[in-house]
PDB file of C-alpha atoms in Angstrom:
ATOM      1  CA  UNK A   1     117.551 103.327 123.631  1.00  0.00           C
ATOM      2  CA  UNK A   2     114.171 105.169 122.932  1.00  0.00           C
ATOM      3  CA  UNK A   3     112.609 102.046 124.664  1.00  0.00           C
ATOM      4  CA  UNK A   4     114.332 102.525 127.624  1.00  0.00           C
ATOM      5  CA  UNK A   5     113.503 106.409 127.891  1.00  0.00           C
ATOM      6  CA  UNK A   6     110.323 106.354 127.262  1.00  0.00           C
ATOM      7  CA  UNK A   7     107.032 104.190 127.997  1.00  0.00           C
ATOM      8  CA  UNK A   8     106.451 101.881 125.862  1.00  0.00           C
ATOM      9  CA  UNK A   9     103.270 101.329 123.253  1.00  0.00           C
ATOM     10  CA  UNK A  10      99.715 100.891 123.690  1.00  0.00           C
ATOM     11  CA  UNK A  11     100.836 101.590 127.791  1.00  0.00           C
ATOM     12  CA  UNK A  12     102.121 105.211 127.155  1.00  0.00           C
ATOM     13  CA  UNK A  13      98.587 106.242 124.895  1.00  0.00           C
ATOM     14  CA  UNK A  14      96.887 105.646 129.115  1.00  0.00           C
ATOM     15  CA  UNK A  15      99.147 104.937 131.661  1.00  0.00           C
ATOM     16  CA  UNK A  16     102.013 107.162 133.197  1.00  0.00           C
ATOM     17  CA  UNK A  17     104.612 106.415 135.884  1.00  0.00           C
ATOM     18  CA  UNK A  18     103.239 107.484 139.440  1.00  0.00           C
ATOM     19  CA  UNK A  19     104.870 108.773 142.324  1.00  0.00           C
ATOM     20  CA  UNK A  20     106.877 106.574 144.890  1.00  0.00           C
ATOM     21  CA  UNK A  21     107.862 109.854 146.453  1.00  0.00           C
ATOM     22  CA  UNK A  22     107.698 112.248 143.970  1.00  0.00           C
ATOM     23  CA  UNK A  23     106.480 113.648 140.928  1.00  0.00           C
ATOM     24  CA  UNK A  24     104.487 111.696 138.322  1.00  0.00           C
ATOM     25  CA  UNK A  25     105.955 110.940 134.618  1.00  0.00           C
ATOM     26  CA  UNK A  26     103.855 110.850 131.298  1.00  0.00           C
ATOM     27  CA  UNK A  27     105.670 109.910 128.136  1.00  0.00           C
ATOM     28  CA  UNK A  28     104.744 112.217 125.245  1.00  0.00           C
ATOM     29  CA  UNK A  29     106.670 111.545 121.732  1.00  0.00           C
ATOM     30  CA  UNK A  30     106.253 113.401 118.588  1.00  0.00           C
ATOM     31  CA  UNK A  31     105.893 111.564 115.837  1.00  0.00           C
ATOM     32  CA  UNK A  32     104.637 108.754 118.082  1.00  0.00           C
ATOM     33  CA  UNK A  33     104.851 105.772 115.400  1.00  0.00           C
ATOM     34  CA  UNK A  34     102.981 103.175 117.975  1.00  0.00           C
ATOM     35  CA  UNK A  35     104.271  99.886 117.292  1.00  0.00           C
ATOM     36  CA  UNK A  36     106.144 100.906 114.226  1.00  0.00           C
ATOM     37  CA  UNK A  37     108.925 102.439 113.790  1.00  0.00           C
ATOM     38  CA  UNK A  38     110.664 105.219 115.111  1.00  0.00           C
ATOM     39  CA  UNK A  39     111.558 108.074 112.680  1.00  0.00           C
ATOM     40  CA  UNK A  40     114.964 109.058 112.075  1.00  0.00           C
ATOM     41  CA  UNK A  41     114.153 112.003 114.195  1.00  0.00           C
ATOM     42  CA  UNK A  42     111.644 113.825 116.596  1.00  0.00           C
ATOM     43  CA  UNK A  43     111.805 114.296 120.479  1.00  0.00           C
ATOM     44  CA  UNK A  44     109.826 113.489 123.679  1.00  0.00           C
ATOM     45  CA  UNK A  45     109.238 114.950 126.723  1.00  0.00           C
ATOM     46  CA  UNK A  46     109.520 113.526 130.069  1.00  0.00           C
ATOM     47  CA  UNK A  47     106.101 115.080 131.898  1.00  0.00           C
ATOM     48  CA  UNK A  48     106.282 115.653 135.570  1.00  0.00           C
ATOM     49  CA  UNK A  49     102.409 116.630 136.524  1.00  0.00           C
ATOM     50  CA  UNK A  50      99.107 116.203 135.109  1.00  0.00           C
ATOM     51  CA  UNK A  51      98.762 119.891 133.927  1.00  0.00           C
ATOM     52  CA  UNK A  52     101.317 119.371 131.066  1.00  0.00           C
ATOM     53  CA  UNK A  53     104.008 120.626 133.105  1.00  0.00           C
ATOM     54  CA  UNK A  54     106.729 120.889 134.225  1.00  0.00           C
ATOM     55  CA  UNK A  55     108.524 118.790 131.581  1.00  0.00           C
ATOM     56  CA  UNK A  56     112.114 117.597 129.956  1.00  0.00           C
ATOM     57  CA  UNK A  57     112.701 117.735 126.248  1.00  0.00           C
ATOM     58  CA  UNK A  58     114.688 115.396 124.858  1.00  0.00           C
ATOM     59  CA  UNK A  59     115.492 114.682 121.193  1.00  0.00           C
ATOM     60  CA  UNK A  60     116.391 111.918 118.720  1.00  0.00           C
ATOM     61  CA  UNK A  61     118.438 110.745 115.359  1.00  0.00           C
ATOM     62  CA  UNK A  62     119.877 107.975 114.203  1.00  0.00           C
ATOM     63  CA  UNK A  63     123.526 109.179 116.110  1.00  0.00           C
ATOM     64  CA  UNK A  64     122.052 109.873 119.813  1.00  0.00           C
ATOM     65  CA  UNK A  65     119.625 110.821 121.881  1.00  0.00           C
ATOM     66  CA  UNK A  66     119.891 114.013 123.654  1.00  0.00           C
ATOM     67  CA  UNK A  67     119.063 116.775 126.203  1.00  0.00           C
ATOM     68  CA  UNK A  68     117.539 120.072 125.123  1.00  0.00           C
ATOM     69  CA  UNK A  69     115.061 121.988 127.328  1.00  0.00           C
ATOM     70  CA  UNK A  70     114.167 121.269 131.228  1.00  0.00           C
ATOM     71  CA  UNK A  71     112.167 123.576 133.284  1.00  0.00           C
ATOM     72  CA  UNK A  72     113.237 126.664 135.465  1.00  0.00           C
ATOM     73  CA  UNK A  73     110.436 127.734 137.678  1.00  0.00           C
ATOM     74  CA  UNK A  74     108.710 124.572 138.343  1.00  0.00           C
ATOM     75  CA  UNK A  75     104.891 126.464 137.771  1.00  0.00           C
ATOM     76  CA  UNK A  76     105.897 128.028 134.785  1.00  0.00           C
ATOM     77  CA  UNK A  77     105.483 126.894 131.712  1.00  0.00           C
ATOM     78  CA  UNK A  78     106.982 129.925 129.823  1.00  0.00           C
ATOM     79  CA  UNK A  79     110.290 129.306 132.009  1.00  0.00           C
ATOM     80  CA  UNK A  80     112.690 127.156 130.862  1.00  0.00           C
ATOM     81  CA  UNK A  81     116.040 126.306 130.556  1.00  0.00           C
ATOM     82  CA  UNK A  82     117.531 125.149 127.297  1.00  0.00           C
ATOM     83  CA  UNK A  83     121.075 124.217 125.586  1.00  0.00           C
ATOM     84  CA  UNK A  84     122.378 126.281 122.714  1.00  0.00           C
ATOM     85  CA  UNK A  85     122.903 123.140 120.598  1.00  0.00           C
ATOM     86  CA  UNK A  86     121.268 119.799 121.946  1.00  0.00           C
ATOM     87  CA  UNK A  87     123.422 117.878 124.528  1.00  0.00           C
ATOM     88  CA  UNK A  88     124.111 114.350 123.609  1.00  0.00           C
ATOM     89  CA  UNK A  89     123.178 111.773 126.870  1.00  0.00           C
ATOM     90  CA  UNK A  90     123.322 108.313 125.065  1.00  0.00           C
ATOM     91  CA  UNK A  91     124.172 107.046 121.868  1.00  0.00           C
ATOM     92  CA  UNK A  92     120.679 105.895 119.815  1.00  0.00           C
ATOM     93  CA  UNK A  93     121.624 102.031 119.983  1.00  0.00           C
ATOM     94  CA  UNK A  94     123.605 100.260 121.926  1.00  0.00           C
ATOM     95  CA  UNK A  95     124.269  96.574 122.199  1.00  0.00           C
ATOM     96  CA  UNK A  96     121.767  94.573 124.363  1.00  0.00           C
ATOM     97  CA  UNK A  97     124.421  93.129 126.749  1.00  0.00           C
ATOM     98  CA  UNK A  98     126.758  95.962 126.924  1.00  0.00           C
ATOM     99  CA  UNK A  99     127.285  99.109 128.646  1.00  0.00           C
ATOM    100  CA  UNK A 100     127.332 102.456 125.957  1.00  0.00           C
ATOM    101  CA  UNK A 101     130.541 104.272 125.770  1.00  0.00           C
ATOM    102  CA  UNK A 102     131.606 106.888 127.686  1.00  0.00           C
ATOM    103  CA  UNK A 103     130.565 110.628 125.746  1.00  0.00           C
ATOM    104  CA  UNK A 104     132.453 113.863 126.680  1.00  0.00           C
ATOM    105  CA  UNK A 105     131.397 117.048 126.069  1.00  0.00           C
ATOM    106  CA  UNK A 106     133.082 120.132 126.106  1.00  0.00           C
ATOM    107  CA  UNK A 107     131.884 123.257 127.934  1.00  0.00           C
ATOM    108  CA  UNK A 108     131.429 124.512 124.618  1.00  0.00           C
ATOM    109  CA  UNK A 109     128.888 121.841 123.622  1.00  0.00           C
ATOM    110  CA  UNK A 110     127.041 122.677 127.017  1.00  0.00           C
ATOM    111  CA  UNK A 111     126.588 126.288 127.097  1.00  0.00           C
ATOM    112  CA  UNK A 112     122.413 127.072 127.967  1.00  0.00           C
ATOM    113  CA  UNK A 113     120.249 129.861 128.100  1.00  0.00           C
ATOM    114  CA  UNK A 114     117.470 130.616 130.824  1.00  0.00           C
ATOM    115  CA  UNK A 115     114.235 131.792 129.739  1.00  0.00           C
ATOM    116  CA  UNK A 116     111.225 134.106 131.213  1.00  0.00           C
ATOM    117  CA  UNK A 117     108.049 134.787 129.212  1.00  0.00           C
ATOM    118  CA  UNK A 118     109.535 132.756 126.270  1.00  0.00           C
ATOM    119  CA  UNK A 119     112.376 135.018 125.921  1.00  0.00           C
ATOM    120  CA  UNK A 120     116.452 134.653 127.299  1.00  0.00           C
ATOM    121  CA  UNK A 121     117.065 136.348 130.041  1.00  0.00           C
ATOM    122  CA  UNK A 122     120.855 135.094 130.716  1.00  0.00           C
ATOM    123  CA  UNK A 123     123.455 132.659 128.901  1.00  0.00           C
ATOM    124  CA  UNK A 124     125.088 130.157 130.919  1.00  0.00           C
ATOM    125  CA  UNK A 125     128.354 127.506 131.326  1.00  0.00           C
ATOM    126  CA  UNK A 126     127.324 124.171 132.558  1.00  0.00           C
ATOM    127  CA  UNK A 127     130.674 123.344 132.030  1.00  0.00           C
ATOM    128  CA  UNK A 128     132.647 119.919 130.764  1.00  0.00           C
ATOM    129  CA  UNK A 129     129.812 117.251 130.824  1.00  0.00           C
ATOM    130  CA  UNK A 130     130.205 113.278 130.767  1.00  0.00           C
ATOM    131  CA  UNK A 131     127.458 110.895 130.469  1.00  0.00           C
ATOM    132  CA  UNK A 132     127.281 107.007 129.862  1.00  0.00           C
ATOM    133  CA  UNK A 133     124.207 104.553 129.851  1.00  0.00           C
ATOM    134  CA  UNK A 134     124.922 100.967 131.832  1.00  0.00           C
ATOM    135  CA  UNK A 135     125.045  97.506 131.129  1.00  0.00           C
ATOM    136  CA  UNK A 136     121.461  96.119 132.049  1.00  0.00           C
ATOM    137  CA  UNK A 137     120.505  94.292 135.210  1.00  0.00           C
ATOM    138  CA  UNK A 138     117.669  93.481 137.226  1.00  0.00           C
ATOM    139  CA  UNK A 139     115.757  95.783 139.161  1.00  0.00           C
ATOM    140  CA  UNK A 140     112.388  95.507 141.183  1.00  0.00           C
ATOM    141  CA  UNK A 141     109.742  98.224 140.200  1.00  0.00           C
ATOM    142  CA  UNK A 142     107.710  99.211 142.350  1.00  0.00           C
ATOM    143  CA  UNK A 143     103.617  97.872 141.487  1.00  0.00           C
ATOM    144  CA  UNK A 144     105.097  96.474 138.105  1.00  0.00           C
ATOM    145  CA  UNK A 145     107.633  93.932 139.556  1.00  0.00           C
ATOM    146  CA  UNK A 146     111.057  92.800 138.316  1.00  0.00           C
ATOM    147  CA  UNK A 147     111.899  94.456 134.881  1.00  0.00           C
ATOM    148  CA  UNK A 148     115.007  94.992 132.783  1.00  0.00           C
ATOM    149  CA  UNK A 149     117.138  98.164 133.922  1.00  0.00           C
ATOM    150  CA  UNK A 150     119.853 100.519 133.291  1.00  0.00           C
ATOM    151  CA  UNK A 151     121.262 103.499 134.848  1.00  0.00           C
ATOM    152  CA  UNK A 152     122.086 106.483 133.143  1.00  0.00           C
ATOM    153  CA  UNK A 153     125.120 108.676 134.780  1.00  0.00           C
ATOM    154  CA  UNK A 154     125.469 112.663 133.749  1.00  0.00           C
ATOM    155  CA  UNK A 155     127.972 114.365 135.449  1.00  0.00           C
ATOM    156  CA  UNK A 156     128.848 117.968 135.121  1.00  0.00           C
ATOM    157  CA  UNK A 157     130.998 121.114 135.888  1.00  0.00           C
ATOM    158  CA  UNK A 158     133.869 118.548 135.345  1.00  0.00           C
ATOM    159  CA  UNK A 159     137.471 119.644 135.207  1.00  0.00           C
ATOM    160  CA  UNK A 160     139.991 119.845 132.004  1.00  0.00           C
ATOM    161  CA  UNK A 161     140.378 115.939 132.070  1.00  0.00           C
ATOM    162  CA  UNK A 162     136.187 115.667 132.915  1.00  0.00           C
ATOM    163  CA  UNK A 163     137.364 114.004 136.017  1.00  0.00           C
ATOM    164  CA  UNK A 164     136.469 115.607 139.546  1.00  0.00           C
ATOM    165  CA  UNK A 165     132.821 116.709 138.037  1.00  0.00           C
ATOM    166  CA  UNK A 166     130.653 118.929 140.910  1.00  0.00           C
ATOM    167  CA  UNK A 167     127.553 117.272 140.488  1.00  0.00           C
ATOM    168  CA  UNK A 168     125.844 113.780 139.849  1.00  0.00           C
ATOM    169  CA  UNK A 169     122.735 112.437 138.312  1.00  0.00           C
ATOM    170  CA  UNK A 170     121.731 108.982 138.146  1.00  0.00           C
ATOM    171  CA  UNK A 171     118.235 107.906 136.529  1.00  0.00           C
ATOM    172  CA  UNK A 172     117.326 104.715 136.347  1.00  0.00           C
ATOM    173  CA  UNK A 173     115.723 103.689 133.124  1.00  0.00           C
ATOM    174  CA  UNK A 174     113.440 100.737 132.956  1.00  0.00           C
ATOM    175  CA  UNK A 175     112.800  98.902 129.454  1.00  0.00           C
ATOM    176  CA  UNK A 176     109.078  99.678 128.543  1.00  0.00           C
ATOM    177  CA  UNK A 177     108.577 102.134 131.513  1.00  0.00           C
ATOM    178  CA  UNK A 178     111.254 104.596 130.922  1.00  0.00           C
ATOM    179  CA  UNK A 179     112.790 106.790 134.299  1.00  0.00           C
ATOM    180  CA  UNK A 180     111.373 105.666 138.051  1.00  0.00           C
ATOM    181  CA  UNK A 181     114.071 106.917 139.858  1.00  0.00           C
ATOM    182  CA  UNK A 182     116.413 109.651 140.078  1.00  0.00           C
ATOM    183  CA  UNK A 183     119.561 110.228 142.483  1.00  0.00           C
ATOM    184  CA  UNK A 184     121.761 113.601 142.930  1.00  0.00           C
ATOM    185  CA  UNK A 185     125.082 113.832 144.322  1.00  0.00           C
ATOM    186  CA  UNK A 186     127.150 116.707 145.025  1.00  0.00           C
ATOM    187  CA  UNK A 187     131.277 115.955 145.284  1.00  0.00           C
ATOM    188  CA  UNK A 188     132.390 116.863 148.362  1.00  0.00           C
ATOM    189  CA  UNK A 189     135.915 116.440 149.984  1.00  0.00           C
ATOM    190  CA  UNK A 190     136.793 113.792 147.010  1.00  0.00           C
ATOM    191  CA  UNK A 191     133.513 111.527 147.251  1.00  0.00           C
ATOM    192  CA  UNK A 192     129.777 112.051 145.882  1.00  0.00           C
ATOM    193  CA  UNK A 193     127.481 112.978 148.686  1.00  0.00           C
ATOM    194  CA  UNK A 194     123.776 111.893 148.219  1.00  0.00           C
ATOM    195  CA  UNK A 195     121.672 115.040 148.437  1.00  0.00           C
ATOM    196  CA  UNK A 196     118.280 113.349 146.939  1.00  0.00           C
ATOM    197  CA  UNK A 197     116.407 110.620 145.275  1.00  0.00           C
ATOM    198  CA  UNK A 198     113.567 111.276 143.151  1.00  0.00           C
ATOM    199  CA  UNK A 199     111.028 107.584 143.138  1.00  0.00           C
ATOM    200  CA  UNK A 200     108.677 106.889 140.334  1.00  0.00           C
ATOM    201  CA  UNK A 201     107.916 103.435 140.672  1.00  0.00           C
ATOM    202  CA  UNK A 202     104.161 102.922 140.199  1.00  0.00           C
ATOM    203  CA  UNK A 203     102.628 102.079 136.857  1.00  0.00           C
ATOM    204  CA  UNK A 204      99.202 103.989 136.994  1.00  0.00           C
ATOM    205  CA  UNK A 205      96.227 104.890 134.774  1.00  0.00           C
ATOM    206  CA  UNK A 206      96.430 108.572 133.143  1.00  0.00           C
ATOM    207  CA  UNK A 207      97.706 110.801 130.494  1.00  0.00           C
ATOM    208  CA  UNK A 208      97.947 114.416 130.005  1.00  0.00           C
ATOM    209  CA  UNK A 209      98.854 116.835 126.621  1.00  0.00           C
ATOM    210  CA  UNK A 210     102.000 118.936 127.090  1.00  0.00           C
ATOM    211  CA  UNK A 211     101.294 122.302 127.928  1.00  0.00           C
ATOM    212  CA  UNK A 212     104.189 123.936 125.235  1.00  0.00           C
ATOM    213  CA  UNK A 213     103.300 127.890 125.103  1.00  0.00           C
ATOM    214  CA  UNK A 214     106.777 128.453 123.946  1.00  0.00           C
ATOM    215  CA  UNK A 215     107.453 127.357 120.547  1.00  0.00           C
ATOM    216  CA  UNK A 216     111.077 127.850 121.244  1.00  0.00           C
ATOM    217  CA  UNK A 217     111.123 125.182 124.160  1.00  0.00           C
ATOM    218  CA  UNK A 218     110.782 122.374 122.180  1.00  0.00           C
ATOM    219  CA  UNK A 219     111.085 123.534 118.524  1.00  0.00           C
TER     220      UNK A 219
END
């Protein structure tokens, strides 16, 4: 599933996804194996502007991929917002015609701190989470043209039986590209209620270095 997160190799060492509507997003992996292999384990980061930040930190083994840092003041690169224990969002295969499973994860496994100046400032529930990756299909993509797809679904603040969850996400994950889109929905009166859509569509030239001052966002 890392080639569905991220962009793919040589394109990733030059090329970022560009705005349709919204932010840009640079791949950044560490170890970054090219071609080869992945290791058993490392992490990435989902860049959203050419200054290195803002940014998401995700991580990987040989079990899952999963959540661990995103920003909190969208300027600041020394505010952050990460999980107590890294949140599992897909398992690290799945078959290449098939949906992934549905995970469930306890408030327990979703508590997260905020951070100022590289230091805690408040501990806080997210709640019962649930998360599941798609089957693939076709999509169109923007400058790039018709790729394989799959949507990724987190939902959280869900109740005892992670049913009836307050919020939505839905990022759409293209093979080679990794994310060009992003919905939000809030549940309102029984249904989901579109609130936004972030577009990344556009393959473009440029790369940027993560700008990391905080050892303890990504470490």
């Amino acid at each position: 599933m890392l080639a569905w997160f991220t962009m793919g190799y040589p394109d990733r060492v030059d090329q970022h996804m560009g705005p349709g509507n919204a932010n840009p997003s640079y791949t950044y992996m560490n170890p970054d194996n090219g071609n080869g292999p992945y290791d058993t384990t490392g992490y990435f980061l989902w860049i959203k502007g050419a200054s290195g930040y803002p940014w998401d930190v995700k991580t990987w083994d040989t079990n899952y991929i999963y959540d661990r840092t995103t920003e909190l003041v969208w300027t600041d690169p020394t505010s952050f917002k990460r999980f107590n224990q890294d949140l599992p969002i897909s398992p690290r295969c799945i078959a290449k015609k098939k949906a992934g499973p549905l995970l469930l994860i306890p408030a327990s496994g979703s508590i997260y701190q905020k951070y100022q100046n590289c230091q805690s400032i408040s501990t806080n529930p997210l709640g019962n989470v649930t998360t599941q990756i798609s089957a693939p299909f076709n999509a169109k993509l923007g400058n790039v043209g018709r790729v394989s797809a799959r949507a990724f679904t987190y939902m959280y603040s869900c109740d005892v039986n992670y049913a009836n969850c307050k919020y939505k996400e839905i990022f759409s994950l293209a093979l080679g590209y990794g994310q060009y889109d992003w919905k939000y929905y809030i549940l309102q009166n029984g249904s989901y209620v579109f609130q936004k859509e972030s577009i990344i569509n556009q393959k473009l030239p440029g790369q940027t270095s993560p700008s990391l001052p905080c050892p303890n966002s990504y470490q």
